[in-house]
C-alpha cells in the first residue's frame, strides 16, 4: 500500500484516489460516471513511476488465459501489481498474473504496455471496471491494442493450436450482458454512438499474416475468424454452441469484446487473436427416450480450464514471436 509520504506528495489526488480505491472484499462499484480527471489521475500515478522512455507507449497488449508469457519478451520492464493502481481491480482467474508491465518490445524497441492477465465480466465486475485500463492506454498515447485470448472453437475448420485472427464479433445482450459504453457518454474519449463495423483493423490483420509468413509458420496456423462473446463463467451448452454457430461464429470466449468496443470508442486501432485451446461439442445430447435413442451415439470429452492453460503454454513461444514481429512491422 502507498506510504504516508506518498499520500502527502500526491495530496491533490486524494478526491480521485478515494473514489477509485476499492476495498479487498468490496470489488463491485459503479464507475459509469468516472470523469476524465479521474482517468488522468490514474495515468499520472503510472507516469510518475516510469522512466521517461516508457511514459508514452505506442502499443498495448492484453494477455488472455495462459498467454501471460507474452510479457516475457519485453525488455527494461517496470511492473505494477493491479492492486497498487488506483482504479484497477484484481484478476482472480488462474492463468492471469495480475500485473501491468511497461517496457520495450521487439528489435525496434517499441515502448509497450502489457496487461499480464485481464478482468472479466464473470468475476463480478462491471463492464466499466473490465475496460477501465483501455482508457488509461488512450491517455498514455497508445495507438494500437493487441488483444489476445484462449478459447473454444465451434467451427470444425479450426483445430486446437490454431491462432484465430478476429475479423468480426458477435455480442448478444442475453448472452454477454450490457455494452461497456452503457451510461453517460465520456465525450472526451469518443462519440455517443461509435461505429463498430470495422472494429478489427484490416491493415493490422494483413500485417499479422505477413508476420506469420516471415516466421515460416505452417500454412493455416493463422486463420481469420468471427468471435462470439459469451458471459461465462461456465462453458457453453451444446445447444448454445449450435446456436452461435448458426449465427456465423467460429470461436467462442468470455472476454475481448468489451475491451475492443471501448478501444474503438477511443479511436485505438485493434488487432485481435484467439488461440484455439479446445473444441466445443455441437452434437445433440444423448436421448433418454428408448424410442428415440441413437445406438451409435458417441460421448465427446468435456472441456476444462486446465486444457486451456496447457495449450496456451505450448503455443506461448509462437505467440511471443508473432506479436514481437507484428510490433516491429507496425513501428
PDB file of N, CA, C and O in Angstrom, residues 166-231:
ATOM      1  N   UNK A 166      -9.114 -12.406 -35.366  1.00  0.00           N
ATOM      2  CA  UNK A 166     -10.522 -11.986 -35.304  1.00  0.00           C
ATOM      3  C   UNK A 166     -10.790 -10.875 -36.320  1.00  0.00           C
ATOM      4  O   UNK A 166     -10.088  -9.867 -36.356  1.00  0.00           O
ATOM      5  N   UNK A 167     -11.805 -11.090 -37.160  1.00  0.00           N
ATOM      6  CA  UNK A 167     -12.185 -10.041 -38.112  1.00  0.00           C
ATOM      7  C   UNK A 167     -13.573  -9.475 -37.843  1.00  0.00           C
ATOM      8  O   UNK A 167     -13.980  -8.496 -38.462  1.00  0.00           O
ATOM      9  N   UNK A 168     -14.292 -10.092 -36.903  1.00  0.00           N
ATOM     10  CA  UNK A 168     -15.618  -9.588 -36.526  1.00  0.00           C
ATOM     11  C   UNK A 168     -16.042 -10.307 -35.251  1.00  0.00           C
ATOM     12  O   UNK A 168     -15.446 -11.323 -34.879  1.00  0.00           O
ATOM     13  N   UNK A 169     -17.069  -9.771 -34.594  1.00  0.00           N
ATOM     14  CA  UNK A 169     -17.542 -10.443 -33.383  1.00  0.00           C
ATOM     15  C   UNK A 169     -19.050 -10.371 -33.253  1.00  0.00           C
ATOM     16  O   UNK A 169     -19.712  -9.571 -33.911  1.00  0.00           O
ATOM     17  N   UNK A 170     -19.566 -11.239 -32.399  1.00  0.00           N
ATOM     18  CA  UNK A 170     -20.981 -11.274 -32.061  1.00  0.00           C
ATOM     19  C   UNK A 170     -21.102 -11.121 -30.555  1.00  0.00           C
ATOM     20  O   UNK A 170     -20.419 -11.801 -29.797  1.00  0.00           O
ATOM     21  N   UNK A 171     -21.974 -10.214 -30.134  1.00  0.00           N
ATOM     22  CA  UNK A 171     -22.191  -9.996 -28.706  1.00  0.00           C
ATOM     23  C   UNK A 171     -23.676  -9.756 -28.496  1.00  0.00           C
ATOM     24  O   UNK A 171     -24.212  -8.734 -28.915  1.00  0.00           O
ATOM     25  N   UNK A 172     -24.350 -10.710 -27.884  1.00  0.00           N
ATOM     26  CA  UNK A 172     -25.784 -10.596 -27.676  1.00  0.00           C
ATOM     27  C   UNK A 172     -26.093 -10.209 -26.239  1.00  0.00           C
ATOM     28  O   UNK A 172     -25.515 -10.781 -25.310  1.00  0.00           O
ATOM     29  N   UNK A 173     -27.001  -9.254 -26.016  1.00  0.00           N
ATOM     30  CA  UNK A 173     -27.323  -8.816 -24.650  1.00  0.00           C
ATOM     31  C   UNK A 173     -27.699  -9.971 -23.732  1.00  0.00           C
ATOM     32  O   UNK A 173     -27.303 -10.015 -22.563  1.00  0.00           O
ATOM     33  N   UNK A 174     -28.467 -10.934 -24.227  1.00  0.00           N
ATOM     34  CA  UNK A 174     -28.892 -12.037 -23.390  1.00  0.00           C
ATOM     35  C   UNK A 174     -27.759 -12.963 -23.003  1.00  0.00           C
ATOM     36  O   UNK A 174     -27.849 -13.690 -22.025  1.00  0.00           O
ATOM     37  N   UNK A 175     -26.670 -12.946 -23.780  1.00  0.00           N
ATOM     38  CA  UNK A 175     -25.563 -13.849 -23.522  1.00  0.00           C
ATOM     39  C   UNK A 175     -24.408 -13.160 -22.818  1.00  0.00           C
ATOM     40  O   UNK A 175     -23.666 -13.765 -22.081  1.00  0.00           O
ATOM     41  N   UNK A 176     -24.207 -11.877 -23.069  1.00  0.00           N
ATOM     42  CA  UNK A 176     -22.987 -11.237 -22.618  1.00  0.00           C
ATOM     43  C   UNK A 176     -23.186  -9.988 -21.781  1.00  0.00           C
ATOM     44  O   UNK A 176     -22.248  -9.270 -21.524  1.00  0.00           O
ATOM     45  N   UNK A 177     -24.401  -9.709 -21.350  1.00  0.00           N
ATOM     46  CA  UNK A 177     -24.583  -8.519 -20.542  1.00  0.00           C
ATOM     47  C   UNK A 177     -24.658  -7.261 -21.385  1.00  0.00           C
ATOM     48  O   UNK A 177     -24.737  -7.304 -22.604  1.00  0.00           O
ATOM     49  N   UNK A 178     -24.634  -6.115 -20.746  1.00  0.00           N
ATOM     50  CA  UNK A 178     -24.799  -4.853 -21.449  1.00  0.00           C
ATOM     51  C   UNK A 178     -23.505  -4.386 -22.095  1.00  0.00           C
ATOM     52  O   UNK A 178     -22.432  -4.914 -21.849  1.00  0.00           O
ATOM     53  N   UNK A 179     -23.618  -3.392 -22.936  1.00  0.00           N
ATOM     54  CA  UNK A 179     -22.479  -2.800 -23.626  1.00  0.00           C
ATOM     55  C   UNK A 179     -21.645  -1.992 -22.628  1.00  0.00           C
ATOM     56  O   UNK A 179     -22.193  -1.298 -21.768  1.00  0.00           O
ATOM     57  N   UNK A 180     -20.301  -2.034 -22.709  1.00  0.00           N
ATOM     58  CA  UNK A 180     -19.469  -1.274 -21.757  1.00  0.00           C
ATOM     59  C   UNK A 180     -19.621   0.240 -21.890  1.00  0.00           C
ATOM     60  O   UNK A 180     -19.187   0.975 -21.006  1.00  0.00           O
ATOM     61  N   UNK A 181     -20.243   0.697 -22.983  1.00  0.00           N
ATOM     62  CA  UNK A 181     -20.466   2.139 -23.164  1.00  0.00           C
ATOM     63  C   UNK A 181     -21.795   2.578 -22.563  1.00  0.00           C
ATOM     64  O   UNK A 181     -22.168   3.745 -22.673  1.00  0.00           O
ATOM     65  N   UNK A 182     -22.500   1.640 -21.908  1.00  0.00           N
ATOM     66  CA  UNK A 182     -23.770   1.955 -21.269  1.00  0.00           C
ATOM     67  C   UNK A 182     -23.578   3.048 -20.225  1.00  0.00           C
ATOM     68  O   UNK A 182     -22.598   3.047 -19.483  1.00  0.00           O
ATOM     69  N   UNK A 183     -24.512   3.990 -20.176  1.00  0.00           N
ATOM     70  CA  UNK A 183     -24.417   5.089 -19.222  1.00  0.00           C
ATOM     71  C   UNK A 183     -24.029   6.377 -19.916  1.00  0.00           C
ATOM     72  O   UNK A 183     -23.956   6.443 -21.151  1.00  0.00           O
ATOM     73  N   UNK A 184     -23.756   7.434 -19.150  1.00  0.00           N
ATOM     74  CA  UNK A 184     -23.373   8.712 -19.741  1.00  0.00           C
ATOM     75  C   UNK A 184     -22.147   8.557 -20.640  1.00  0.00           C
ATOM     76  O   UNK A 184     -21.188   7.870 -20.276  1.00  0.00           O
ATOM     77  N   UNK A 185     -22.190   9.172 -21.813  1.00  0.00           N
ATOM     78  CA  UNK A 185     -21.055   9.076 -22.725  1.00  0.00           C
ATOM     79  C   UNK A 185     -19.888   9.918 -22.242  1.00  0.00           C
ATOM     80  O   UNK A 185     -20.056  11.063 -21.816  1.00  0.00           O
ATOM     81  N   UNK A 186     -18.689   9.328 -22.287  1.00  0.00           N
ATOM     82  CA  UNK A 186     -17.478  10.077 -21.961  1.00  0.00           C
ATOM     83  C   UNK A 186     -16.980  10.724 -23.241  1.00  0.00           C
ATOM     84  O   UNK A 186     -16.156  10.171 -23.967  1.00  0.00           O
ATOM     85  N   UNK A 187     -17.507  11.890 -23.525  1.00  0.00           N
ATOM     86  CA  UNK A 187     -17.255  12.555 -24.812  1.00  0.00           C
ATOM     87  C   UNK A 187     -15.791  12.919 -25.015  1.00  0.00           C
ATOM     88  O   UNK A 187     -15.360  13.126 -26.152  1.00  0.00           O
ATOM     89  N   UNK A 188     -15.023  13.000 -23.934  1.00  0.00           N
ATOM     90  CA  UNK A 188     -13.592  13.286 -24.076  1.00  0.00           C
ATOM     91  C   UNK A 188     -12.881  12.152 -24.817  1.00  0.00           C
ATOM     92  O   UNK A 188     -11.807  12.353 -25.383  1.00  0.00           O
ATOM     93  N   UNK A 189     -13.487  10.956 -24.805  1.00  0.00           N
ATOM     94  CA  UNK A 189     -12.886   9.805 -25.481  1.00  0.00           C
ATOM     95  C   UNK A 189     -13.498   9.544 -26.845  1.00  0.00           C
ATOM     96  O   UNK A 189     -12.806   9.111 -27.768  1.00  0.00           O
ATOM     97  N   UNK A 190     -14.818   9.738 -26.987  1.00  0.00           N
ATOM     98  CA  UNK A 190     -15.435   9.419 -28.268  1.00  0.00           C
ATOM     99  C   UNK A 190     -16.898   9.794 -28.332  1.00  0.00           C
ATOM    100  O   UNK A 190     -17.490  10.276 -27.361  1.00  0.00           O
ATOM    101  N   UNK A 191     -17.499   9.516 -29.484  1.00  0.00           N
ATOM    102  CA  UNK A 191     -18.879   9.887 -29.751  1.00  0.00           C
ATOM    103  C   UNK A 191     -19.865   8.978 -29.020  1.00  0.00           C
ATOM    104  O   UNK A 191     -19.511   7.875 -28.598  1.00  0.00           O
ATOM    105  N   UNK A 192     -21.104   9.430 -28.903  1.00  0.00           N
ATOM    106  CA  UNK A 192     -22.140   8.672 -28.212  1.00  0.00           C
ATOM    107  C   UNK A 192     -22.392   7.314 -28.874  1.00  0.00           C
ATOM    108  O   UNK A 192     -22.595   6.297 -28.214  1.00  0.00           O
ATOM    109  N   UNK A 193     -22.424   7.289 -30.224  1.00  0.00           N
ATOM    110  CA  UNK A 193     -22.720   6.056 -30.948  1.00  0.00           C
ATOM    111  C   UNK A 193     -21.567   5.710 -31.889  1.00  0.00           C
ATOM    112  O   UNK A 193     -21.623   5.984 -33.088  1.00  0.00           O
ATOM    113  N   UNK A 194     -20.512   5.118 -31.375  1.00  0.00           N
ATOM    114  CA  UNK A 194     -19.356   4.809 -32.228  1.00  0.00           C
ATOM    115  C   UNK A 194     -19.642   3.651 -33.177  1.00  0.00           C
ATOM    116  O   UNK A 194     -20.291   2.665 -32.791  1.00  0.00           O
ATOM    117  N   UNK A 195     -19.195   3.741 -34.432  1.00  0.00           N
ATOM    118  CA  UNK A 195     -19.353   2.604 -35.356  1.00  0.00           C
ATOM    119  C   UNK A 195     -18.380   1.489 -34.977  1.00  0.00           C
ATOM    120  O   UNK A 195     -17.212   1.739 -34.696  1.00  0.00           O
ATOM    121  N   UNK A 196     -18.863   0.256 -34.952  1.00  0.00           N
ATOM    122  CA  UNK A 196     -18.030  -0.893 -34.586  1.00  0.00           C
ATOM    123  C   UNK A 196     -17.903  -1.871 -35.765  1.00  0.00           C
ATOM    124  O   UNK A 196     -17.316  -2.930 -35.642  1.00  0.00           O
ATOM    125  N   UNK A 197     -18.450  -1.503 -36.929  1.00  0.00           N
ATOM    126  CA  UNK A 197     -18.460  -2.438 -38.056  1.00  0.00           C
ATOM    127  C   UNK A 197     -17.047  -2.787 -38.523  1.00  0.00           C
ATOM    128  O   UNK A 197     -16.827  -3.844 -39.119  1.00  0.00           O
ATOM    129  N   UNK A 198     -16.084  -1.908 -38.261  1.00  0.00           N
ATOM    130  CA  UNK A 198     -14.693  -2.163 -38.662  1.00  0.00           C
ATOM    131  C   UNK A 198     -13.797  -2.260 -37.430  1.00  0.00           C
ATOM    132  O   UNK A 198     -12.673  -1.765 -37.411  1.00  0.00           O
ATOM    133  N   UNK A 199     -14.298  -2.932 -36.390  1.00  0.00           N
ATOM    134  CA  UNK A 199     -13.602  -2.962 -35.101  1.00  0.00           C
ATOM    135  C   UNK A 199     -12.193  -3.523 -35.205  1.00  0.00           C
ATOM    136  O   UNK A 199     -11.288  -3.075 -34.499  1.00  0.00           O
ATOM    137  N   UNK A 200     -11.986  -4.511 -36.081  1.00  0.00           N
ATOM    138  CA  UNK A 200     -10.691  -5.189 -36.171  1.00  0.00           C
ATOM    139  C   UNK A 200      -9.978  -4.716 -37.435  1.00  0.00           C
ATOM    140  O   UNK A 200     -10.354  -5.073 -38.553  1.00  0.00           O
ATOM    141  N   UNK A 201      -8.955  -3.924 -37.245  1.00  0.00           N
ATOM    142  CA  UNK A 201      -8.293  -3.174 -38.315  1.00  0.00           C
ATOM    143  C   UNK A 201      -7.774  -4.087 -39.436  1.00  0.00           C
ATOM    144  O   UNK A 201      -7.020  -5.026 -39.193  1.00  0.00           O
ATOM    145  N   UNK A 202      -8.175  -3.780 -40.670  1.00  0.00           N
ATOM    146  CA  UNK A 202      -7.787  -4.593 -41.824  1.00  0.00           C
ATOM    147  C   UNK A 202      -6.277  -4.593 -42.032  1.00  0.00           C
ATOM    148  O   UNK A 202      -5.662  -5.642 -42.269  1.00  0.00           O
ATOM    149  N   UNK A 203      -5.652  -3.424 -41.964  1.00  0.00           N
ATOM    150  CA  UNK A 203      -4.208  -3.331 -42.196  1.00  0.00           C
ATOM    151  C   UNK A 203      -3.417  -4.101 -41.138  1.00  0.00           C
ATOM    152  O   UNK A 203      -2.396  -4.724 -41.446  1.00  0.00           O
ATOM    153  N   UNK A 204      -3.897  -4.066 -39.909  1.00  0.00           N
ATOM    154  CA  UNK A 204      -3.226  -4.828 -38.849  1.00  0.00           C
ATOM    155  C   UNK A 204      -3.372  -6.328 -39.083  1.00  0.00           C
ATOM    156  O   UNK A 204      -2.445  -7.101 -38.823  1.00  0.00           O
ATOM    157  N   UNK A 205      -4.520  -6.747 -39.587  1.00  0.00           N
ATOM    158  CA  UNK A 205      -4.707  -8.164 -39.896  1.00  0.00           C
ATOM    159  C   UNK A 205      -3.772  -8.599 -41.037  1.00  0.00           C
ATOM    160  O   UNK A 205      -3.212  -9.706 -41.004  1.00  0.00           O
ATOM    161  N   UNK A 206      -3.605  -7.727 -42.002  1.00  0.00           N
ATOM    162  CA  UNK A 206      -2.650  -8.017 -43.089  1.00  0.00           C
ATOM    163  C   UNK A 206      -1.237  -8.189 -42.539  1.00  0.00           C
ATOM    164  O   UNK A 206      -0.510  -9.115 -42.920  1.00  0.00           O
ATOM    165  N   UNK A 207      -0.863  -7.295 -41.637  1.00  0.00           N
ATOM    166  CA  UNK A 207       0.466  -7.365 -41.032  1.00  0.00           C
ATOM    167  C   UNK A 207       0.638  -8.664 -40.255  1.00  0.00           C
ATOM    168  O   UNK A 207       1.712  -9.275 -40.263  1.00  0.00           O
ATOM    169  N   UNK A 208      -0.424  -9.115 -39.579  1.00  0.00           N
ATOM    170  CA  UNK A 208      -0.353 -10.357 -38.811  1.00  0.00           C
ATOM    171  C   UNK A 208      -0.005 -11.541 -39.713  1.00  0.00           C
ATOM    172  O   UNK A 208       0.848 -12.377 -39.372  1.00  0.00           O
ATOM    173  N   UNK A 209      -0.629 -11.611 -40.872  1.00  0.00           N
ATOM    174  CA  UNK A 209      -0.342 -12.714 -41.788  1.00  0.00           C
ATOM    175  C   UNK A 209       1.055 -12.586 -42.409  1.00  0.00           C
ATOM    176  O   UNK A 209       1.726 -13.592 -42.630  1.00  0.00           O
ATOM    177  N   UNK A 210       1.494 -11.356 -42.659  1.00  0.00           N
ATOM    178  CA  UNK A 210       2.863 -11.152 -43.160  1.00  0.00           C
ATOM    179  C   UNK A 210       3.888 -11.587 -42.116  1.00  0.00           C
ATOM    180  O   UNK A 210       4.911 -12.180 -42.441  1.00  0.00           O
ATOM    181  N   UNK A 211       3.586 -11.282 -40.857  1.00  0.00           N
ATOM    182  CA  UNK A 211       4.496 -11.676 -39.774  1.00  0.00           C
ATOM    183  C   UNK A 211       4.576 -13.195 -39.680  1.00  0.00           C
ATOM    184  O   UNK A 211       5.663 -13.765 -39.516  1.00  0.00           O
ATOM    185  N   UNK A 212       3.434 -13.877 -39.772  1.00  0.00           N
ATOM    186  CA  UNK A 212       3.420 -15.338 -39.711  1.00  0.00           C
ATOM    187  C   UNK A 212       4.216 -15.945 -40.866  1.00  0.00           C
ATOM    188  O   UNK A 212       4.939 -16.930 -40.687  1.00  0.00           O
ATOM    189  N   UNK A 213       4.099 -15.330 -42.032  1.00  0.00           N
ATOM    190  CA  UNK A 213       4.845 -15.824 -43.204  1.00  0.00           C
ATOM    191  C   UNK A 213       6.343 -15.636 -43.006  1.00  0.00           C
ATOM    192  O   UNK A 213       7.142 -16.525 -43.324  1.00  0.00           O
ATOM    193  N   UNK A 214       6.737 -14.476 -42.476  1.00  0.00           N
ATOM    194  CA  UNK A 214       8.162 -14.207 -42.263  1.00  0.00           C
ATOM    195  C   UNK A 214       8.756 -15.138 -41.213  1.00  0.00           C
ATOM    196  O   UNK A 214       9.949 -15.454 -41.246  1.00  0.00           O
ATOM    197  N   UNK A 215       7.919 -15.603 -40.299  1.00  0.00           N
ATOM    198  CA  UNK A 215       8.370 -16.535 -39.252  1.00  0.00           C
ATOM    199  C   UNK A 215       8.296 -17.985 -39.724  1.00  0.00           C
ATOM    200  O   UNK A 215       8.634 -18.901 -38.972  1.00  0.00           O
ATOM    201  N   UNK A 216       7.821 -18.174 -40.961  1.00  0.00           N
ATOM    202  CA  UNK A 216       7.702 -19.513 -41.554  1.00  0.00           C
ATOM    203  C   UNK A 216       6.774 -20.424 -40.763  1.00  0.00           C
ATOM    204  O   UNK A 216       7.034 -21.624 -40.613  1.00  0.00           O
ATOM    205  N   UNK A 217       5.691 -19.831 -40.240  1.00  0.00           N
ATOM    206  CA  UNK A 217       4.673 -20.646 -39.591  1.00  0.00           C
ATOM    207  C   UNK A 217       4.018 -21.539 -40.654  1.00  0.00           C
ATOM    208  O   UNK A 217       3.819 -21.108 -41.792  1.00  0.00           O
ATOM    209  N   UNK A 218       3.689 -22.775 -40.334  1.00  0.00           N
ATOM    210  CA  UNK A 218       2.996 -23.644 -41.299  1.00  0.00           C
ATOM    211  C   UNK A 218       1.712 -22.994 -41.792  1.00  0.00           C
ATOM    212  O   UNK A 218       1.028 -22.278 -41.044  1.00  0.00           O
ATOM    213  N   UNK A 219       1.388 -23.228 -43.034  1.00  0.00           N
ATOM    214  CA  UNK A 219       0.167 -22.668 -43.615  1.00  0.00           C
ATOM    215  C   UNK A 219      -1.038 -23.113 -42.802  1.00  0.00           C
ATOM    216  O   UNK A 219      -1.177 -24.281 -42.449  1.00  0.00           O
ATOM    217  N   UNK A 220      -1.916 -22.184 -42.489  1.00  0.00           N
ATOM    218  CA  UNK A 220      -3.101 -22.489 -41.708  1.00  0.00           C
ATOM    219  C   UNK A 220      -2.945 -22.264 -40.221  1.00  0.00           C
ATOM    220  O   UNK A 220      -3.919 -22.402 -39.466  1.00  0.00           O
ATOM    221  N   UNK A 221      -1.727 -21.905 -39.784  1.00  0.00           N
ATOM    222  CA  UNK A 221      -1.525 -21.621 -38.353  1.00  0.00           C
ATOM    223  C   UNK A 221      -2.397 -20.453 -37.930  1.00  0.00           C
ATOM    224  O   UNK A 221      -2.990 -20.454 -36.841  1.00  0.00           O
ATOM    225  N   UNK A 222      -2.464 -19.428 -38.789  1.00  0.00           N
ATOM    226  CA  UNK A 222      -3.357 -18.296 -38.574  1.00  0.00           C
ATOM    227  C   UNK A 222      -4.562 -18.444 -39.489  1.00  0.00           C
ATOM    228  O   UNK A 222      -4.420 -18.822 -40.664  1.00  0.00           O
ATOM    229  N   UNK A 223      -5.736 -18.131 -38.954  1.00  0.00           N
ATOM    230  CA  UNK A 223      -6.962 -18.259 -39.737  1.00  0.00           C
ATOM    231  C   UNK A 223      -7.954 -17.203 -39.268  1.00  0.00           C
ATOM    232  O   UNK A 223      -8.196 -17.080 -38.063  1.00  0.00           O
ATOM    233  N   UNK A 224      -8.515 -16.435 -40.185  1.00  0.00           N
ATOM    234  CA  UNK A 224      -9.463 -15.397 -39.794  1.00  0.00           C
ATOM    235  C   UNK A 224     -10.735 -16.023 -39.229  1.00  0.00           C
ATOM    236  O   UNK A 224     -11.172 -17.099 -39.666  1.00  0.00           O
ATOM    237  N   UNK A 225     -11.315 -15.331 -38.232  1.00  0.00           N
ATOM    238  CA  UNK A 225     -12.439 -15.928 -37.516  1.00  0.00           C
ATOM    239  C   UNK A 225     -13.417 -14.872 -37.016  1.00  0.00           C
ATOM    240  O   UNK A 225     -13.048 -13.728 -36.756  1.00  0.00           O
ATOM    241  N   UNK A 226     -14.663 -15.297 -36.865  1.00  0.00           N
ATOM    242  CA  UNK A 226     -15.682 -14.499 -36.188  1.00  0.00           C
ATOM    243  C   UNK A 226     -15.775 -15.015 -34.758  1.00  0.00           C
ATOM    244  O   UNK A 226     -15.936 -16.213 -34.521  1.00  0.00           O
ATOM    245  N   UNK A 227     -15.662 -14.106 -33.824  1.00  0.00           N
ATOM    246  CA  UNK A 227     -15.584 -14.450 -32.397  1.00  0.00           C
ATOM    247  C   UNK A 227     -16.891 -14.082 -31.702  1.00  0.00           C
ATOM    248  O   UNK A 227     -17.426 -12.983 -31.896  1.00  0.00           O
ATOM    249  N   UNK A 228     -17.407 -14.994 -30.903  1.00  0.00           N
ATOM    250  CA  UNK A 228     -18.624 -14.743 -30.135  1.00  0.00           C
ATOM    251  C   UNK A 228     -18.288 -14.542 -28.662  1.00  0.00           C
ATOM    252  O   UNK A 228     -17.568 -15.340 -28.068  1.00  0.00           O
ATOM    253  N   UNK A 229     -18.807 -13.468 -28.084  1.00  0.00           N
ATOM    254  CA  UNK A 229     -18.580 -13.157 -26.670  1.00  0.00           C
ATOM    255  C   UNK A 229     -19.715 -13.754 -25.843  1.00  0.00           C
ATOM    256  O   UNK A 229     -20.888 -13.434 -26.034  1.00  0.00           O
ATOM    257  N   UNK A 230     -19.338 -14.650 -24.929  1.00  0.00           N
ATOM    258  CA  UNK A 230     -20.286 -15.327 -24.055  1.00  0.00           C
ATOM    259  C   UNK A 230     -19.906 -14.990 -22.614  1.00  0.00           C
ATOM    260  O   UNK A 230     -18.741 -15.054 -22.251  1.00  0.00           O
ATOM    261  N   UNK A 231     -20.882 -14.645 -21.785  1.00  0.00           N
ATOM    262  CA  UNK A 231     -20.580 -14.083 -20.473  1.00  0.00           C
ATOM    263  C   UNK A 231     -19.804 -15.026 -19.565  1.00  0.00           C
ATOM    264  O   UNK A 231     -18.920 -14.602 -18.829  1.00  0.00           O
TER     265      UNK A 231
END
